[in-house]
N, C-alpha and C. Protein backbone atom coordinates (compact mmCIF):
# COMPACT_ATOMS: atom_id res chain seq x y z
N MET A 1 -25.45 13.83 -3.42
CA MET A 1 -25.43 12.45 -2.96
C MET A 1 -24.06 12.18 -2.35
N SER A 2 -24.06 11.63 -1.14
CA SER A 2 -22.80 11.34 -0.48
C SER A 2 -22.12 10.13 -1.13
N LEU A 3 -20.86 9.99 -0.83
CA LEU A 3 -20.08 8.88 -1.39
C LEU A 3 -20.67 7.55 -0.96
N LEU A 4 -21.07 7.44 0.30
CA LEU A 4 -21.63 6.19 0.80
C LEU A 4 -22.93 5.83 0.09
N GLU A 5 -23.78 6.83 -0.15
CA GLU A 5 -25.02 6.59 -0.90
C GLU A 5 -24.71 6.14 -2.32
N ARG A 6 -23.74 6.79 -2.93
CA ARG A 6 -23.35 6.42 -4.29
C ARG A 6 -22.82 4.99 -4.34
N LEU A 7 -22.00 4.64 -3.36
CA LEU A 7 -21.46 3.28 -3.29
C LEU A 7 -22.59 2.26 -3.11
N ASN A 8 -23.56 2.58 -2.24
CA ASN A 8 -24.69 1.67 -2.02
C ASN A 8 -25.49 1.48 -3.30
N ASN A 9 -25.77 2.56 -4.01
CA ASN A 9 -26.52 2.46 -5.27
C ASN A 9 -25.76 1.65 -6.30
N ASP A 10 -24.46 1.92 -6.43
CA ASP A 10 -23.64 1.19 -7.40
C ASP A 10 -23.50 -0.27 -7.01
N MET A 11 -23.48 -0.54 -5.70
CA MET A 11 -23.38 -1.92 -5.24
C MET A 11 -24.64 -2.70 -5.62
N LYS A 12 -25.79 -2.07 -5.42
CA LYS A 12 -27.06 -2.72 -5.81
C LYS A 12 -27.09 -2.98 -7.31
N GLN A 13 -26.63 -1.99 -8.08
CA GLN A 13 -26.62 -2.14 -9.54
C GLN A 13 -25.66 -3.25 -9.97
N ALA A 14 -24.51 -3.33 -9.32
CA ALA A 14 -23.54 -4.38 -9.63
C ALA A 14 -24.10 -5.76 -9.30
N MET A 15 -24.88 -5.84 -8.22
CA MET A 15 -25.53 -7.12 -7.87
C MET A 15 -26.53 -7.52 -8.95
N ARG A 16 -27.34 -6.54 -9.36
CA ARG A 16 -28.34 -6.83 -10.41
C ARG A 16 -27.68 -7.28 -11.70
N ASN A 17 -26.56 -6.63 -12.05
CA ASN A 17 -25.88 -6.94 -13.30
C ASN A 17 -24.89 -8.10 -13.19
N LYS A 18 -24.81 -8.66 -11.99
CA LYS A 18 -23.90 -9.78 -11.71
C LYS A 18 -22.45 -9.45 -12.07
N GLU A 19 -22.02 -8.24 -11.70
CA GLU A 19 -20.65 -7.80 -11.92
C GLU A 19 -19.85 -8.06 -10.64
N LYS A 20 -19.27 -9.26 -10.56
CA LYS A 20 -18.60 -9.69 -9.33
C LYS A 20 -17.39 -8.83 -8.98
N ASP A 21 -16.58 -8.47 -9.98
CA ASP A 21 -15.39 -7.67 -9.71
C ASP A 21 -15.76 -6.31 -9.15
N LYS A 22 -16.70 -5.66 -9.81
CA LYS A 22 -17.12 -4.32 -9.37
C LYS A 22 -17.72 -4.39 -7.96
N LEU A 23 -18.54 -5.38 -7.73
CA LEU A 23 -19.18 -5.56 -6.43
C LEU A 23 -18.13 -5.74 -5.34
N SER A 24 -17.13 -6.56 -5.61
CA SER A 24 -16.06 -6.82 -4.65
C SER A 24 -15.30 -5.54 -4.30
N VAL A 25 -14.95 -4.75 -5.31
CA VAL A 25 -14.20 -3.51 -5.08
C VAL A 25 -15.05 -2.51 -4.30
N ILE A 26 -16.30 -2.37 -4.67
CA ILE A 26 -17.19 -1.43 -3.97
C ILE A 26 -17.31 -1.83 -2.50
N ARG A 27 -17.43 -3.12 -2.24
CA ARG A 27 -17.53 -3.58 -0.86
C ARG A 27 -16.25 -3.27 -0.07
N MET A 28 -15.08 -3.42 -0.74
CA MET A 28 -13.82 -3.11 -0.05
C MET A 28 -13.74 -1.62 0.29
N VAL A 29 -14.11 -0.78 -0.65
CA VAL A 29 -14.05 0.66 -0.41
C VAL A 29 -15.04 1.05 0.68
N LYS A 30 -16.23 0.48 0.60
CA LYS A 30 -17.26 0.77 1.60
C LYS A 30 -16.79 0.33 3.00
N ALA A 31 -16.16 -0.83 3.06
CA ALA A 31 -15.64 -1.32 4.34
C ALA A 31 -14.56 -0.39 4.88
N SER A 32 -13.70 0.12 4.01
CA SER A 32 -12.66 1.06 4.45
C SER A 32 -13.30 2.32 5.02
N LEU A 33 -14.33 2.81 4.36
CA LEU A 33 -15.02 4.01 4.85
C LEU A 33 -15.68 3.75 6.21
N GLN A 34 -16.33 2.61 6.34
CA GLN A 34 -17.01 2.29 7.59
C GLN A 34 -16.01 2.06 8.72
N ASN A 35 -14.89 1.41 8.40
CA ASN A 35 -13.86 1.20 9.43
C ASN A 35 -13.29 2.52 9.92
N GLU A 36 -13.10 3.46 9.00
CA GLU A 36 -12.58 4.77 9.39
C GLU A 36 -13.59 5.51 10.27
N ALA A 37 -14.88 5.39 9.91
CA ALA A 37 -15.92 6.04 10.72
C ALA A 37 -15.94 5.47 12.13
N ILE A 38 -15.77 4.16 12.25
CA ILE A 38 -15.74 3.52 13.57
C ILE A 38 -14.51 3.99 14.33
N LYS A 39 -13.37 4.03 13.63
CA LYS A 39 -12.12 4.45 14.27
C LYS A 39 -12.22 5.89 14.78
N LEU A 40 -12.88 6.75 14.01
CA LEU A 40 -13.04 8.15 14.42
C LEU A 40 -14.20 8.35 15.38
N GLY A 41 -15.03 7.33 15.53
CA GLY A 41 -16.17 7.40 16.44
C GLY A 41 -17.26 8.33 15.95
N THR A 42 -17.53 8.30 14.65
CA THR A 42 -18.54 9.18 14.06
C THR A 42 -19.42 8.40 13.09
N LYS A 43 -20.61 8.92 12.85
CA LYS A 43 -21.50 8.27 11.88
C LYS A 43 -21.23 8.76 10.46
N GLU A 44 -20.99 10.06 10.35
CA GLU A 44 -20.78 10.68 9.04
C GLU A 44 -19.32 11.10 8.89
N LEU A 45 -18.71 10.75 7.75
CA LEU A 45 -17.35 11.18 7.46
C LEU A 45 -17.41 12.46 6.64
N THR A 46 -16.44 13.32 6.85
CA THR A 46 -16.38 14.54 6.05
C THR A 46 -15.89 14.18 4.65
N ASP A 47 -16.14 15.07 3.71
CA ASP A 47 -15.67 14.85 2.34
C ASP A 47 -14.15 14.69 2.30
N ASP A 48 -13.48 15.45 3.13
CA ASP A 48 -12.02 15.40 3.18
C ASP A 48 -11.52 14.03 3.63
N VAL A 49 -12.16 13.47 4.63
CA VAL A 49 -11.77 12.14 5.13
C VAL A 49 -12.09 11.07 4.08
N GLU A 50 -13.25 11.20 3.44
CA GLU A 50 -13.61 10.25 2.38
C GLU A 50 -12.58 10.29 1.25
N LEU A 51 -12.16 11.48 0.89
CA LEU A 51 -11.17 11.65 -0.16
C LEU A 51 -9.83 11.03 0.24
N THR A 52 -9.47 11.19 1.49
CA THR A 52 -8.22 10.60 1.99
C THR A 52 -8.28 9.08 1.88
N ILE A 53 -9.41 8.51 2.24
CA ILE A 53 -9.57 7.05 2.18
C ILE A 53 -9.52 6.56 0.74
N LEU A 54 -10.22 7.26 -0.15
CA LEU A 54 -10.19 6.87 -1.56
C LEU A 54 -8.77 6.97 -2.12
N SER A 55 -8.07 8.03 -1.75
CA SER A 55 -6.69 8.20 -2.22
C SER A 55 -5.82 7.05 -1.72
N ARG A 56 -6.04 6.64 -0.48
CA ARG A 56 -5.29 5.52 0.09
C ARG A 56 -5.57 4.24 -0.69
N GLU A 57 -6.84 4.02 -1.03
CA GLU A 57 -7.20 2.82 -1.79
C GLU A 57 -6.53 2.83 -3.17
N VAL A 58 -6.51 3.98 -3.82
CA VAL A 58 -5.88 4.09 -5.14
C VAL A 58 -4.38 3.85 -5.01
N LYS A 59 -3.76 4.45 -4.01
CA LYS A 59 -2.31 4.31 -3.81
C LYS A 59 -1.95 2.85 -3.53
N GLN A 60 -2.73 2.17 -2.71
CA GLN A 60 -2.45 0.77 -2.41
C GLN A 60 -2.47 -0.07 -3.69
N ARG A 61 -3.45 0.18 -4.52
CA ARG A 61 -3.57 -0.59 -5.76
C ARG A 61 -2.44 -0.26 -6.73
N LYS A 62 -2.05 1.00 -6.80
CA LYS A 62 -0.95 1.38 -7.69
C LYS A 62 0.36 0.76 -7.22
N ASP A 63 0.59 0.76 -5.91
CA ASP A 63 1.80 0.14 -5.37
C ASP A 63 1.82 -1.35 -5.65
N SER A 64 0.69 -2.00 -5.43
CA SER A 64 0.60 -3.44 -5.69
C SER A 64 0.78 -3.73 -7.17
N LEU A 65 0.21 -2.89 -8.00
CA LEU A 65 0.33 -3.04 -9.46
C LEU A 65 1.79 -3.02 -9.87
N HIS A 66 2.53 -2.08 -9.30
CA HIS A 66 3.96 -1.96 -9.60
C HIS A 66 4.72 -3.21 -9.15
N GLU A 67 4.44 -3.68 -7.94
CA GLU A 67 5.14 -4.85 -7.40
C GLU A 67 4.81 -6.12 -8.19
N PHE A 68 3.53 -6.32 -8.50
CA PHE A 68 3.15 -7.51 -9.26
C PHE A 68 3.71 -7.46 -10.68
N GLY A 69 3.82 -6.26 -11.24
CA GLY A 69 4.41 -6.10 -12.56
C GLY A 69 5.87 -6.52 -12.56
N LYS A 70 6.61 -6.10 -11.50
CA LYS A 70 8.02 -6.48 -11.39
C LYS A 70 8.17 -7.99 -11.21
N ALA A 71 7.20 -8.60 -10.53
CA ALA A 71 7.28 -10.04 -10.27
C ALA A 71 6.78 -10.87 -11.45
N GLY A 72 6.25 -10.21 -12.47
CA GLY A 72 5.77 -10.93 -13.65
C GLY A 72 4.43 -11.61 -13.46
N ARG A 73 3.64 -11.14 -12.52
CA ARG A 73 2.33 -11.74 -12.26
C ARG A 73 1.25 -11.00 -13.06
N GLU A 74 1.18 -11.27 -14.34
CA GLU A 74 0.24 -10.57 -15.22
C GLU A 74 -1.22 -10.82 -14.85
N ASP A 75 -1.51 -12.00 -14.29
CA ASP A 75 -2.88 -12.29 -13.87
C ASP A 75 -3.33 -11.31 -12.79
N LEU A 76 -2.45 -11.03 -11.83
CA LEU A 76 -2.78 -10.10 -10.75
C LEU A 76 -2.74 -8.65 -11.23
N VAL A 77 -1.86 -8.36 -12.18
CA VAL A 77 -1.77 -7.01 -12.74
C VAL A 77 -3.08 -6.64 -13.41
N ASP A 78 -3.62 -7.55 -14.21
CA ASP A 78 -4.89 -7.28 -14.90
C ASP A 78 -6.02 -7.06 -13.90
N LYS A 79 -6.07 -7.89 -12.86
CA LYS A 79 -7.11 -7.77 -11.84
C LYS A 79 -7.01 -6.41 -11.14
N LEU A 80 -5.79 -6.01 -10.81
CA LEU A 80 -5.58 -4.73 -10.11
C LEU A 80 -5.91 -3.54 -11.00
N ARG A 81 -5.62 -3.65 -12.29
CA ARG A 81 -5.98 -2.55 -13.21
C ARG A 81 -7.49 -2.36 -13.23
N THR A 82 -8.22 -3.45 -13.23
CA THR A 82 -9.68 -3.38 -13.19
C THR A 82 -10.14 -2.74 -11.89
N GLU A 83 -9.59 -3.18 -10.77
CA GLU A 83 -9.95 -2.61 -9.47
C GLU A 83 -9.64 -1.12 -9.42
N LEU A 84 -8.47 -0.75 -9.93
CA LEU A 84 -8.04 0.65 -9.92
C LEU A 84 -9.00 1.52 -10.73
N ALA A 85 -9.42 1.02 -11.87
CA ALA A 85 -10.36 1.77 -12.72
C ALA A 85 -11.69 1.99 -11.98
N ILE A 86 -12.13 1.00 -11.24
CA ILE A 86 -13.39 1.11 -10.50
C ILE A 86 -13.25 2.12 -9.36
N VAL A 87 -12.18 2.05 -8.60
CA VAL A 87 -11.99 2.97 -7.48
C VAL A 87 -11.86 4.41 -7.99
N GLU A 88 -11.18 4.59 -9.12
CA GLU A 88 -10.97 5.93 -9.66
C GLU A 88 -12.28 6.58 -10.12
N LEU A 89 -13.32 5.78 -10.33
CA LEU A 89 -14.63 6.34 -10.68
C LEU A 89 -15.17 7.24 -9.58
N TYR A 90 -14.76 6.98 -8.35
CA TYR A 90 -15.27 7.71 -7.19
C TYR A 90 -14.36 8.88 -6.79
N MET A 91 -13.21 8.97 -7.43
CA MET A 91 -12.28 10.07 -7.14
C MET A 91 -12.72 11.32 -7.90
N PRO A 92 -12.36 12.50 -7.37
CA PRO A 92 -12.66 13.73 -8.11
C PRO A 92 -11.85 13.76 -9.40
N LYS A 93 -12.28 14.61 -10.33
CA LYS A 93 -11.59 14.75 -11.61
C LYS A 93 -10.14 15.16 -11.34
N GLN A 94 -9.22 14.46 -11.99
CA GLN A 94 -7.80 14.75 -11.81
C GLN A 94 -7.40 15.98 -12.62
N LEU A 95 -6.49 16.76 -12.06
CA LEU A 95 -5.98 17.93 -12.75
C LEU A 95 -5.03 17.49 -13.86
N SER A 96 -5.07 18.20 -14.98
CA SER A 96 -4.12 17.91 -16.05
C SER A 96 -2.75 18.43 -15.62
N GLU A 97 -1.71 18.03 -16.33
CA GLU A 97 -0.37 18.47 -15.97
C GLU A 97 -0.24 19.99 -16.12
N GLU A 98 -0.94 20.55 -17.12
CA GLU A 98 -0.89 22.01 -17.32
C GLU A 98 -1.57 22.74 -16.16
N GLU A 99 -2.75 22.26 -15.76
CA GLU A 99 -3.46 22.88 -14.65
C GLU A 99 -2.64 22.77 -13.36
N LEU A 100 -2.05 21.62 -13.16
CA LEU A 100 -1.23 21.39 -11.97
C LEU A 100 0.00 22.30 -11.98
N SER A 101 0.58 22.47 -13.15
CA SER A 101 1.74 23.34 -13.29
C SER A 101 1.40 24.78 -12.90
N GLU A 102 0.20 25.23 -13.27
CA GLU A 102 -0.25 26.57 -12.89
C GLU A 102 -0.39 26.71 -11.38
N VAL A 103 -0.98 25.68 -10.75
CA VAL A 103 -1.14 25.70 -9.30
C VAL A 103 0.23 25.73 -8.62
N VAL A 104 1.19 24.98 -9.16
CA VAL A 104 2.55 24.95 -8.61
C VAL A 104 3.18 26.33 -8.71
N LYS A 105 3.06 26.96 -9.88
CA LYS A 105 3.64 28.31 -10.06
C LYS A 105 3.04 29.31 -9.09
N GLU A 106 1.71 29.28 -8.95
CA GLU A 106 1.02 30.19 -8.03
C GLU A 106 1.50 29.98 -6.59
N THR A 107 1.60 28.72 -6.19
CA THR A 107 1.98 28.40 -4.82
C THR A 107 3.43 28.82 -4.55
N ILE A 108 4.30 28.62 -5.52
CA ILE A 108 5.70 29.02 -5.35
C ILE A 108 5.78 30.53 -5.15
N SER A 109 5.00 31.29 -5.92
CA SER A 109 5.04 32.75 -5.77
C SER A 109 4.39 33.18 -4.44
N GLU A 110 3.32 32.48 -4.01
CA GLU A 110 2.68 32.79 -2.72
C GLU A 110 3.65 32.59 -1.57
N VAL A 111 4.36 31.47 -1.61
CA VAL A 111 5.28 31.10 -0.54
C VAL A 111 6.57 31.92 -0.64
N GLY A 112 6.91 32.35 -1.85
CA GLY A 112 8.13 33.12 -2.06
C GLY A 112 9.37 32.25 -2.12
N ALA A 113 9.21 31.01 -2.55
CA ALA A 113 10.34 30.08 -2.61
C ALA A 113 11.21 30.42 -3.82
N LYS A 114 12.52 30.27 -3.61
CA LYS A 114 13.48 30.59 -4.67
C LYS A 114 14.36 29.40 -5.05
N SER A 115 14.53 28.45 -4.13
CA SER A 115 15.45 27.34 -4.40
C SER A 115 14.83 26.01 -3.96
N LYS A 116 15.53 24.94 -4.35
CA LYS A 116 15.07 23.60 -3.98
C LYS A 116 15.12 23.37 -2.48
N ALA A 117 15.88 24.17 -1.78
CA ALA A 117 15.98 24.05 -0.33
C ALA A 117 14.63 24.36 0.34
N GLU A 118 13.79 25.12 -0.35
CA GLU A 118 12.48 25.49 0.19
C GLU A 118 11.35 24.60 -0.35
N MET A 119 11.74 23.47 -0.90
CA MET A 119 10.76 22.58 -1.50
C MET A 119 9.72 22.08 -0.49
N GLY A 120 10.16 21.80 0.72
CA GLY A 120 9.24 21.32 1.76
C GLY A 120 8.14 22.33 2.05
N LYS A 121 8.52 23.58 2.09
CA LYS A 121 7.56 24.65 2.35
C LYS A 121 6.52 24.72 1.23
N VAL A 122 6.99 24.58 -0.02
CA VAL A 122 6.09 24.62 -1.17
C VAL A 122 5.16 23.40 -1.18
N MET A 123 5.74 22.22 -0.92
CA MET A 123 4.93 21.00 -0.93
C MET A 123 3.86 21.03 0.16
N SER A 124 4.20 21.53 1.34
CA SER A 124 3.20 21.58 2.42
C SER A 124 2.10 22.58 2.11
N ALA A 125 2.41 23.59 1.31
CA ALA A 125 1.38 24.57 0.94
C ALA A 125 0.52 24.08 -0.21
N ILE A 126 1.11 23.29 -1.10
CA ILE A 126 0.39 22.89 -2.32
C ILE A 126 -0.48 21.64 -2.13
N MET A 127 -0.04 20.70 -1.31
CA MET A 127 -0.76 19.42 -1.20
C MET A 127 -2.22 19.57 -0.73
N PRO A 128 -2.52 20.44 0.23
CA PRO A 128 -3.94 20.59 0.58
C PRO A 128 -4.80 21.12 -0.58
N LYS A 129 -4.19 21.91 -1.45
CA LYS A 129 -4.92 22.48 -2.59
C LYS A 129 -5.29 21.43 -3.63
N VAL A 130 -4.41 20.43 -3.80
CA VAL A 130 -4.61 19.45 -4.87
C VAL A 130 -4.94 18.06 -4.34
N LYS A 131 -5.29 17.98 -3.07
CA LYS A 131 -5.57 16.69 -2.44
C LYS A 131 -6.63 15.92 -3.23
N GLY A 132 -6.27 14.70 -3.64
CA GLY A 132 -7.20 13.85 -4.37
C GLY A 132 -7.34 14.19 -5.84
N LYS A 133 -6.78 15.32 -6.25
CA LYS A 133 -6.91 15.75 -7.64
C LYS A 133 -5.62 15.57 -8.42
N ALA A 134 -4.54 15.20 -7.73
CA ALA A 134 -3.26 15.03 -8.40
C ALA A 134 -2.40 14.03 -7.63
N ASP A 135 -1.57 13.33 -8.36
CA ASP A 135 -0.65 12.37 -7.78
C ASP A 135 0.51 13.12 -7.13
N GLY A 136 0.85 12.75 -5.91
CA GLY A 136 1.91 13.42 -5.17
C GLY A 136 3.26 13.38 -5.87
N ALA A 137 3.55 12.27 -6.56
CA ALA A 137 4.83 12.16 -7.27
C ALA A 137 4.90 13.17 -8.41
N LEU A 138 3.80 13.38 -9.10
CA LEU A 138 3.76 14.37 -10.18
C LEU A 138 3.92 15.78 -9.63
N VAL A 139 3.25 16.05 -8.51
CA VAL A 139 3.37 17.36 -7.87
C VAL A 139 4.83 17.60 -7.50
N ASN A 140 5.46 16.60 -6.89
CA ASN A 140 6.85 16.69 -6.48
C ASN A 140 7.74 17.00 -7.69
N LYS A 141 7.54 16.28 -8.78
CA LYS A 141 8.33 16.48 -9.99
C LYS A 141 8.18 17.90 -10.53
N LEU A 142 6.94 18.38 -10.58
CA LEU A 142 6.70 19.73 -11.10
C LEU A 142 7.29 20.80 -10.20
N VAL A 143 7.20 20.62 -8.89
CA VAL A 143 7.78 21.59 -7.96
C VAL A 143 9.30 21.64 -8.16
N GLN A 144 9.91 20.47 -8.30
CA GLN A 144 11.36 20.44 -8.54
C GLN A 144 11.74 21.16 -9.82
N GLN A 145 10.96 20.94 -10.88
CA GLN A 145 11.23 21.60 -12.16
C GLN A 145 11.14 23.11 -12.04
N HIS A 146 10.12 23.59 -11.35
CA HIS A 146 9.90 25.02 -11.25
C HIS A 146 10.88 25.71 -10.29
N LEU A 147 11.43 24.95 -9.35
CA LEU A 147 12.38 25.54 -8.40
C LEU A 147 13.82 25.49 -8.89
N SER A 148 14.07 24.75 -9.97
CA SER A 148 15.46 24.65 -10.42
C SER A 148 15.80 25.72 -11.44
């Protein structure tokens, strides 16, 4: 089942259950997917593009969550946490820190990196492997640890 089909089914279910928050988030994600399809001039998006859009939605909410937290807006923080939980339902299973650490070690040995100066080379090799499955900041932190 494609992501769009899943979103449509979940949207119908949210309507039946009168879950306004979930319905609103699903509509936003669906709109982002449709806008991207229009921008690319295609009817069907690839899984990779869908994953990129979902990752963007998660990142936007995490950034907003951080900003609203600093501003003391707990009402908006709670709303964003709910939205984030809903969007993350559609993301692939996230890698644990141990699994990610293994991928980092493998990639460092594949690339042959020895120092932090080669961090860019390692990051460009590793990010396509873990796209949507790991947070970029965590990947960055682990790469730095393994290169030092």
